[in-house]
PDB file of C-alpha atoms in Angstrom:
ATOM      1  CA  LEU A   1       0.004  -0.001  -0.006  1.00 69.00           C
ATOM      2  CA  VAL A   2       1.477   3.338  -1.093  1.00 58.00           C
ATOM      3  CA  TYR A   3       0.009   6.234   0.871  1.00 65.00           C
ATOM      4  CA  GLN A   4      -0.655   9.646  -0.574  1.00 75.00           C
ATOM      5  CA  GLY A   5       2.226  12.003   0.079  1.00 76.00           C
ATOM      6  CA  ILE A   6       1.936  15.193   2.201  1.00 84.00           C
ATOM      7  CA  ASP A   7       4.195  18.169   1.546  1.00 87.00           C
ATOM      8  CA  THR A   8       5.461  18.594   5.128  1.00 89.00           C
ATOM      9  CA  SER A   9       7.276  21.822   4.220  1.00 89.00           C
ATOM     10  CA  TRP A  10       3.949  23.319   3.151  1.00 93.00           C
ATOM     11  CA  PHE A  11       1.898  21.759   5.941  1.00 93.00           C
ATOM     12  CA  ALA A  12       4.111  22.828   8.814  1.00 94.00           C
ATOM     13  CA  PRO A  13       3.584  24.490  12.213  1.00 93.00           C
ATOM     14  CA  PRO A  14       3.725  28.284  12.313  1.00 89.00           C
ATOM     15  CA  SER A  15       7.124  29.725  13.160  1.00 83.00           C
ATOM     16  CA  GLN A  16       5.480  31.892  15.802  1.00 77.00           C
ATOM     17  CA  ARG A  17       1.936  31.977  17.134  1.00 75.00           C
ATOM     18  CA  ALA A  18       0.913  33.452  20.419  1.00 74.00           C
ATOM     19  CA  PRO A  19      -1.810  31.380  22.142  1.00 76.00           C
ATOM     20  CA  ALA A  20      -5.225  32.920  21.581  1.00 80.00           C
ATOM     21  CA  ALA A  21      -7.588  33.560  24.460  1.00 85.00           C
ATOM     22  CA  ARG A  22      -9.750  30.615  23.382  1.00 95.00           C
ATOM     23  CA  LEU A  23      -8.654  27.156  22.186  1.00 97.00           C
ATOM     24  CA  SER A  24      -9.372  26.940  18.471  1.00 97.00           C
ATOM     25  CA  VAL A  25     -10.907  23.647  17.328  1.00 98.00           C
ATOM     26  CA  GLY A  26     -11.354  22.969  13.612  1.00 98.00           C
ATOM     27  CA  PHE A  27     -13.383  20.669  11.399  1.00 98.00           C
ATOM     28  CA  VAL A  28     -12.786  20.255   7.657  1.00 96.00           C
ATOM     29  CA  GLY A  29     -15.303  18.723   5.268  1.00 93.00           C
ATOM     30  CA  ARG A  30     -18.961  18.701   4.367  1.00 93.00           C
ATOM     31  CA  LEU A  31     -21.122  19.386   7.400  1.00 94.00           C
ATOM     32  CA  GLU A  32     -22.978  16.081   7.363  1.00 92.00           C
ATOM     33  CA  PRO A  33     -23.397  12.990   9.569  1.00 91.00           C
ATOM     34  CA  ARG A  34     -20.868  10.903   7.537  1.00 92.00           C
ATOM     35  CA  LYS A  35     -18.222  13.374   8.696  1.00 93.00           C
ATOM     36  CA  GLY A  36     -19.508  13.273  12.269  1.00 94.00           C
ATOM     37  CA  ILE A  37     -20.930  16.783  12.435  1.00 95.00           C
ATOM     38  CA  ASP A  38     -23.584  15.517  14.897  1.00 95.00           C
ATOM     39  CA  PHE A  39     -20.744  14.565  17.296  1.00 97.00           C
ATOM     40  CA  ILE A  40     -19.359  18.088  16.972  1.00 97.00           C
ATOM     41  CA  TRP A  41     -22.712  19.577  18.024  1.00 97.00           C
ATOM     42  CA  ARG A  42     -22.787  17.328  21.057  1.00 98.00           C
ATOM     43  CA  VAL A  43     -19.268  18.399  22.055  1.00 98.00           C
ATOM     44  CA  VAL A  44     -20.240  22.068  21.643  1.00 98.00           C
ATOM     45  CA  GLU A  45     -23.261  21.580  23.860  1.00 97.00           C
ATOM     46  CA  ALA A  46     -21.285  19.634  26.482  1.00 97.00           C
ATOM     47  CA  LEU A  47     -18.629  22.355  26.729  1.00 97.00           C
ATOM     48  CA  GLY A  48     -20.904  25.390  26.863  1.00 94.00           C
ATOM     49  CA  THR A  49     -20.007  29.019  26.235  1.00 91.00           C
ATOM     50  CA  ASP A  50     -17.870  29.379  29.368  1.00 90.00           C
ATOM     51  CA  SER A  51     -15.317  26.766  28.261  1.00 92.00           C
ATOM     52  CA  ASP A  52     -12.683  28.960  26.544  1.00 95.00           C
ATOM     53  CA  VAL A  53     -13.087  26.819  23.400  1.00 97.00           C
ATOM     54  CA  GLU A  54     -14.237  27.981  19.964  1.00 97.00           C
ATOM     55  CA  PHE A  55     -15.032  25.927  16.858  1.00 98.00           C
ATOM     56  CA  HIS A  56     -14.255  26.677  13.216  1.00 98.00           C
ATOM     57  CA  LEU A  57     -16.138  24.484  10.760  1.00 98.00           C
ATOM     58  CA  LYS A  58     -14.814  24.689   7.197  1.00 97.00           C
ATOM     59  CA  GLY A  59     -16.865  23.031   4.495  1.00 95.00           C
ATOM     60  CA  ALA A  60     -19.991  22.951   2.395  1.00 95.00           C
ATOM     61  CA  LEU A  61     -23.481  22.494   3.772  1.00 92.00           C
ATOM     62  CA  HIS A  62     -25.248  19.350   2.552  1.00 83.00           C
ATOM     63  CA  PRO A  63     -28.417  20.416   0.677  1.00 85.00           C
ATOM     64  CA  ALA A  64     -30.559  17.909   2.572  1.00 82.00           C
ATOM     65  CA  ALA A  65     -29.458  19.256   5.944  1.00 83.00           C
ATOM     66  CA  ARG A  66     -28.826  22.921   5.097  1.00 89.00           C
ATOM     67  CA  THR A  67     -31.741  24.344   7.115  1.00 92.00           C
ATOM     68  CA  ALA A  68     -30.979  22.256  10.215  1.00 91.00           C
ATOM     69  CA  VAL A  69     -27.223  23.085  10.101  1.00 93.00           C
ATOM     70  CA  GLN A  70     -27.900  26.793   9.638  1.00 95.00           C
ATOM     71  CA  ALA A  71     -30.197  26.677  12.665  1.00 96.00           C
ATOM     72  CA  ARG A  72     -27.429  24.999  14.686  1.00 95.00           C
ATOM     73  CA  LEU A  73     -24.890  27.588  13.555  1.00 96.00           C
ATOM     74  CA  ALA A  74     -27.220  30.387  14.617  1.00 97.00           C
ATOM     75  CA  ARG A  75     -27.905  28.716  17.985  1.00 96.00           C
ATOM     76  CA  HIS A  76     -24.180  28.306  18.773  1.00 96.00           C
ATOM     77  CA  ALA A  77     -22.927  31.513  17.135  1.00 96.00           C
ATOM     78  CA  ALA A  78     -21.066  32.486  20.312  1.00 95.00           C
ATOM     79  CA  MET A  79     -18.836  29.417  19.967  1.00 97.00           C
ATOM     80  CA  VAL A  80     -19.014  28.281  16.358  1.00 98.00           C
ATOM     81  CA  THR A  81     -17.923  29.971  13.118  1.00 97.00           C
ATOM     82  CA  HIS A  82     -18.643  28.524   9.695  1.00 97.00           C
ATOM     83  CA  HIS A  83     -16.074  28.980   6.924  1.00 97.00           C
ATOM     84  CA  PRO A  84     -17.023  28.174   3.318  1.00 94.00           C
ATOM     85  CA  PRO A  85     -14.896  25.625   1.468  1.00 93.00           C
ATOM     86  CA  SER A  86     -11.842  26.933  -0.347  1.00 91.00           C
ATOM     87  CA  GLY A  87      -8.996  25.760  -2.534  1.00 92.00           C
ATOM     88  CA  HIS A  88      -6.425  23.294  -1.211  1.00 90.00           C
ATOM     89  CA  GLU A  89      -3.753  26.005  -1.399  1.00 93.00           C
ATOM     90  CA  GLU A  90      -5.473  27.856   1.431  1.00 94.00           C
ATOM     91  CA  MET A  91      -5.555  24.905   3.811  1.00 96.00           C
ATOM     92  CA  PRO A  92      -2.068  25.211   5.400  1.00 96.00           C
ATOM     93  CA  GLU A  93      -2.843  28.701   6.598  1.00 95.00           C
ATOM     94  CA  PHE A  94      -6.246  27.644   7.889  1.00 97.00           C
ATOM     95  CA  TYR A  95      -4.700  24.778   9.889  1.00 97.00           C
ATOM     96  CA  ARG A  96      -2.144  27.202  11.369  1.00 96.00           C
ATOM     97  CA  THR A  97      -4.976  29.205  12.896  1.00 95.00           C
ATOM     98  CA  LEU A  98      -6.098  26.110  14.845  1.00 97.00           C
ATOM     99  CA  ASP A  99      -4.968  24.200  17.896  1.00 97.00           C
ATOM    100  CA  VAL A 100      -7.028  21.042  17.370  1.00 98.00           C
ATOM    101  CA  LEU A 101      -8.591  19.147  14.469  1.00 98.00           C
ATOM    102  CA  LEU A 102     -11.728  17.390  15.681  1.00 98.00           C
ATOM    103  CA  GLN A 103     -12.766  15.257  12.711  1.00 96.00           C
ATOM    104  CA  PRO A 104     -14.989  12.415  14.015  1.00 96.00           C
ATOM    105  CA  SER A 105     -15.743  10.929  10.598  1.00 95.00           C
ATOM    106  CA  ARG A 106     -17.614   7.695  10.303  1.00 94.00           C
ATOM    107  CA  PHE A 107     -15.612   6.810   7.210  1.00 89.00           C
ATOM    108  CA  GLU A 108     -12.562   8.137   5.389  1.00 85.00           C
ATOM    109  CA  ASN A 109     -10.791   6.535   2.419  1.00 81.00           C
ATOM    110  CA  PHE A 110      -7.432   7.992   3.479  1.00 79.00           C
ATOM    111  CA  GLY A 111      -8.081  10.811   5.937  1.00 81.00           C
ATOM    112  CA  LEU A 112      -6.033  13.485   4.218  1.00 88.00           C
ATOM    113  CA  ALA A 113      -7.133  16.116   6.728  1.00 93.00           C
ATOM    114  CA  TYR A 114      -5.781  14.019   9.617  1.00 95.00           C
ATOM    115  CA  ALA A 115      -2.289  13.778   8.094  1.00 94.00           C
ATOM    116  CA  GLU A 116      -2.211  17.416   7.026  1.00 95.00           C
ATOM    117  CA  ALA A 117      -3.298  18.624  10.448  1.00 97.00           C
ATOM    118  CA  MET A 118      -0.785  16.367  12.224  1.00 96.00           C
ATOM    119  CA  ALA A 119       1.972  17.727   9.956  1.00 96.00           C
ATOM    120  CA  THR A 120       0.916  21.278  10.872  1.00 97.00           C
ATOM    121  CA  GLY A 121       1.280  20.530  14.566  1.00 96.00           C
ATOM    122  CA  LEU A 122      -2.363  20.242  15.556  1.00 97.00           C
ATOM    123  CA  LEU A 123      -3.723  17.853  18.139  1.00 98.00           C
ATOM    124  CA  VAL A 124      -5.886  15.496  16.060  1.00 98.00           C
ATOM    125  CA  ILE A 125      -8.993  13.681  17.286  1.00 98.00           C
ATOM    126  CA  ALA A 126     -10.284  11.413  14.541  1.00 97.00           C
ATOM    127  CA  GLY A 127     -13.276   9.187  13.996  1.00 95.00           C
ATOM    128  CA  LYS A 128     -12.600   5.475  14.215  1.00 92.00           C
ATOM    129  CA  GLY A 129     -14.095   4.736  10.820  1.00 84.00           C
ATOM    130  CA  GLY A 130     -12.205   3.912   7.643  1.00 81.00           C
ATOM    131  CA  SER A 131      -8.492   4.512   7.472  1.00 85.00           C
ATOM    132  CA  ALA A 132      -8.158   6.687  10.593  1.00 90.00           C
ATOM    133  CA  CYS A 133      -6.494   3.930  12.607  1.00 90.00           C
ATOM    134  CA  GLU A 134      -3.762   3.709   9.917  1.00 89.00           C
ATOM    135  CA  ILE A 135      -2.941   7.394  10.341  1.00 92.00           C
ATOM    136  CA  VAL A 136      -3.586   8.218  13.991  1.00 95.00           C
ATOM    137  CA  ARG A 137      -2.036   6.037  16.696  1.00 95.00           C
ATOM    138  CA  ASP A 138      -4.568   6.231  19.518  1.00 96.00           C
ATOM    139  CA  GLY A 139      -3.052   7.881  22.591  1.00 96.00           C
ATOM    140  CA  GLU A 140       0.333   8.337  20.888  1.00 97.00           C
ATOM    141  CA  THR A 141      -0.119  10.709  17.953  1.00 97.00           C
ATOM    142  CA  GLY A 142      -3.725  11.700  18.605  1.00 98.00           C
ATOM    143  CA  TRP A 143      -6.968  10.012  19.573  1.00 97.00           C
ATOM    144  CA  LEU A 144      -9.587   7.861  17.878  1.00 97.00           C
ATOM    145  CA  VAL A 145     -13.206   8.322  18.951  1.00 97.00           C
ATOM    146  CA  ASP A 146     -16.496   6.656  18.215  1.00 97.00           C
ATOM    147  CA  PRO A 147     -18.722   9.307  16.572  1.00 96.00           C
ATOM    148  CA  ASP A 148     -21.742   7.397  17.951  1.00 97.00           C
ATOM    149  CA  GLY A 149     -20.315   7.201  21.468  1.00 97.00           C
ATOM    150  CA  PRO A 150     -20.161   9.617  24.402  1.00 97.00           C
ATOM    151  CA  VAL A 151     -18.320  12.927  24.123  1.00 98.00           C
ATOM    152  CA  ASP A 152     -16.969  13.026  27.680  1.00 97.00           C
ATOM    153  CA  HIS A 153     -13.414  12.040  26.753  1.00 97.00           C
ATOM    154  CA  VAL A 154     -13.172  14.628  24.004  1.00 98.00           C
ATOM    155  CA  SER A 155     -14.650  17.344  26.213  1.00 98.00           C
ATOM    156  CA  THR A 156     -12.098  16.531  28.923  1.00 97.00           C
ATOM    157  CA  ILE A 157      -9.188  16.719  26.402  1.00 98.00           C
ATOM    158  CA  LEU A 158     -10.371  20.079  25.078  1.00 98.00           C
ATOM    159  CA  ARG A 159     -10.874  21.567  28.557  1.00 97.00           C
ATOM    160  CA  ARG A 160      -7.428  20.425  29.638  1.00 97.00           C
ATOM    161  CA  PHE A 161      -5.812  21.810  26.468  1.00 97.00           C
ATOM    162  CA  ALA A 162      -7.642  25.118  26.869  1.00 96.00           C
ATOM    163  CA  ALA A 163      -6.269  25.416  30.419  1.00 95.00           C
ATOM    164  CA  ASP A 164      -2.724  24.308  29.538  1.00 96.00           C
ATOM    165  CA  ARG A 165      -1.538  24.866  25.952  1.00 94.00           C
ATOM    166  CA  THR A 166       1.570  22.719  26.542  1.00 94.00           C
ATOM    167  CA  ALA A 167      -0.397  19.744  27.847  1.00 95.00           C
ATOM    168  CA  PHE A 168      -0.113  17.713  24.642  1.00 97.00           C
ATOM    169  CA  ASP A 169       3.201  18.879  23.216  1.00 96.00           C
ATOM    170  CA  VAL A 170       4.609  15.357  23.269  1.00 97.00           C
ATOM    171  CA  ILE A 171       1.693  13.956  21.259  1.00 97.00           C
ATOM    172  CA  ARG A 172       1.761  16.813  18.759  1.00 97.00           C
ATOM    173  CA  SER A 173       5.503  16.449  18.192  1.00 97.00           C
ATOM    174  CA  ALA A 174       5.132  12.681  17.788  1.00 97.00           C
ATOM    175  CA  ALA A 175       2.337  13.214  15.278  1.00 96.00           C
ATOM    176  CA  ARG A 176       4.430  15.609  13.155  1.00 95.00           C
ATOM    177  CA  ALA A 177       7.398  13.201  13.191  1.00 95.00           C
ATOM    178  CA  ASP A 178       5.182  10.231  12.285  1.00 93.00           C
ATOM    179  CA  VAL A 179       3.702  12.042   9.279  1.00 93.00           C
ATOM    180  CA  GLU A 180       7.216  13.022   8.108  1.00 92.00           C
ATOM    181  CA  ARG A 181       8.299   9.386   8.390  1.00 90.00           C
ATOM    182  CA  ARG A 182       5.265   7.664   6.882  1.00 88.00           C
ATOM    183  CA  PHE A 183       3.290  10.180   4.796  1.00 82.00           C
ATOM    184  CA  SER A 184       5.761  12.764   3.478  1.00 77.00           C
ATOM    185  CA  LEU A 185       6.394  13.220  -0.249  1.00 69.00           C
ATOM    186  CA  ARG A 186       9.779  11.522   0.273  1.00 81.00           C
ATOM    187  CA  ALA A 187       8.115   8.502   1.885  1.00 70.00           C
ATOM    188  CA  CYS A 188       5.595   8.342  -0.976  1.00 66.00           C
ATOM    189  CA  VAL A 189       8.355   8.479  -3.634  1.00 71.00           C
ATOM    190  CA  ASP A 190      10.451   5.860  -1.861  1.00 71.00           C
ATOM    191  CA  ALA A 191       7.479   3.500  -1.540  1.00 64.00           C
ATOM    192  CA  LYS A 192       6.600   3.876  -5.245  1.00 72.00           C
ATOM    193  CA  LEU A 193      10.200   3.279  -6.326  1.00 73.00           C
ATOM    194  CA  ALA A 194      10.336   0.153  -4.153  1.00 72.00           C
ATOM    195  CA  LEU A 195       7.129  -1.086  -5.743  1.00 70.00           C
ATOM    196  CA  TYR A 196       8.388  -0.411  -9.279  1.00 74.00           C
ATOM    197  CA  ARG A 197      11.646  -2.298  -8.541  1.00 78.00           C
ATOM    198  CA  GLU A 198       9.687  -5.256  -7.164  1.00 78.00           C
ATOM    199  CA  VAL A 199       7.431  -5.348 -10.219  1.00 81.00           C
ATOM    200  CA  ALA A 200      10.433  -5.059 -12.565  1.00 82.00           C
ATOM    201  CA  GLU A 201      12.236  -7.883 -10.771  1.00 80.00           C
ATOM    202  CA  CYS A 202       9.167 -10.115 -10.956  1.00 84.00           C
ATOM    203  CA  GLY A 203       8.798  -9.348 -14.661  1.00 71.00           C
ATOM    204  CA  SER A 204      12.399 -10.239 -15.434  1.00 70.00           C
ATOM    205  CA  SER A 205      12.472 -13.498 -13.446  1.00 64.00           C
TER     206      SER A 205
END
């Protein structure tokens, strides 16, 4: 299996960023149940407006759920900001405005957002579905959560991080290093060359 390569010089932590007053939690993708947006709403409600946590949801609204999502956004306007989707070239800068990527997807083919966010130095909390377990090592480079399960663990992590911005430095550093080792462009090129050599050797034998 050859993973998609991430440009880790492009997706990299900011050289300097003073901690904001509120912990910034991001979500990237269509605001729909497959991406776990319902889990996000439950986390928002569990934290409440006095939690020093804010959410930035970047993605399109699903036509079938547009009215309901807009109502949720209006209800939680004090904590949640919606950002329309944009080109991939704008994503590194968006990630650098965040502290956490909370992406509790029920299924991802690869989970590009997980790897990009890890490379950018974010604390990543991913949904257990699909390929997430191949990218995020639970408890070592981030966390895996059940989007249909309770939100208590995630709420506790966010509250702790909001109170102490150095609380998860070890995990964030490990995540960045793991992406560089396994998902960088260099790792992708090396894996492809190894595959081509193996195919060539089989063809010549």
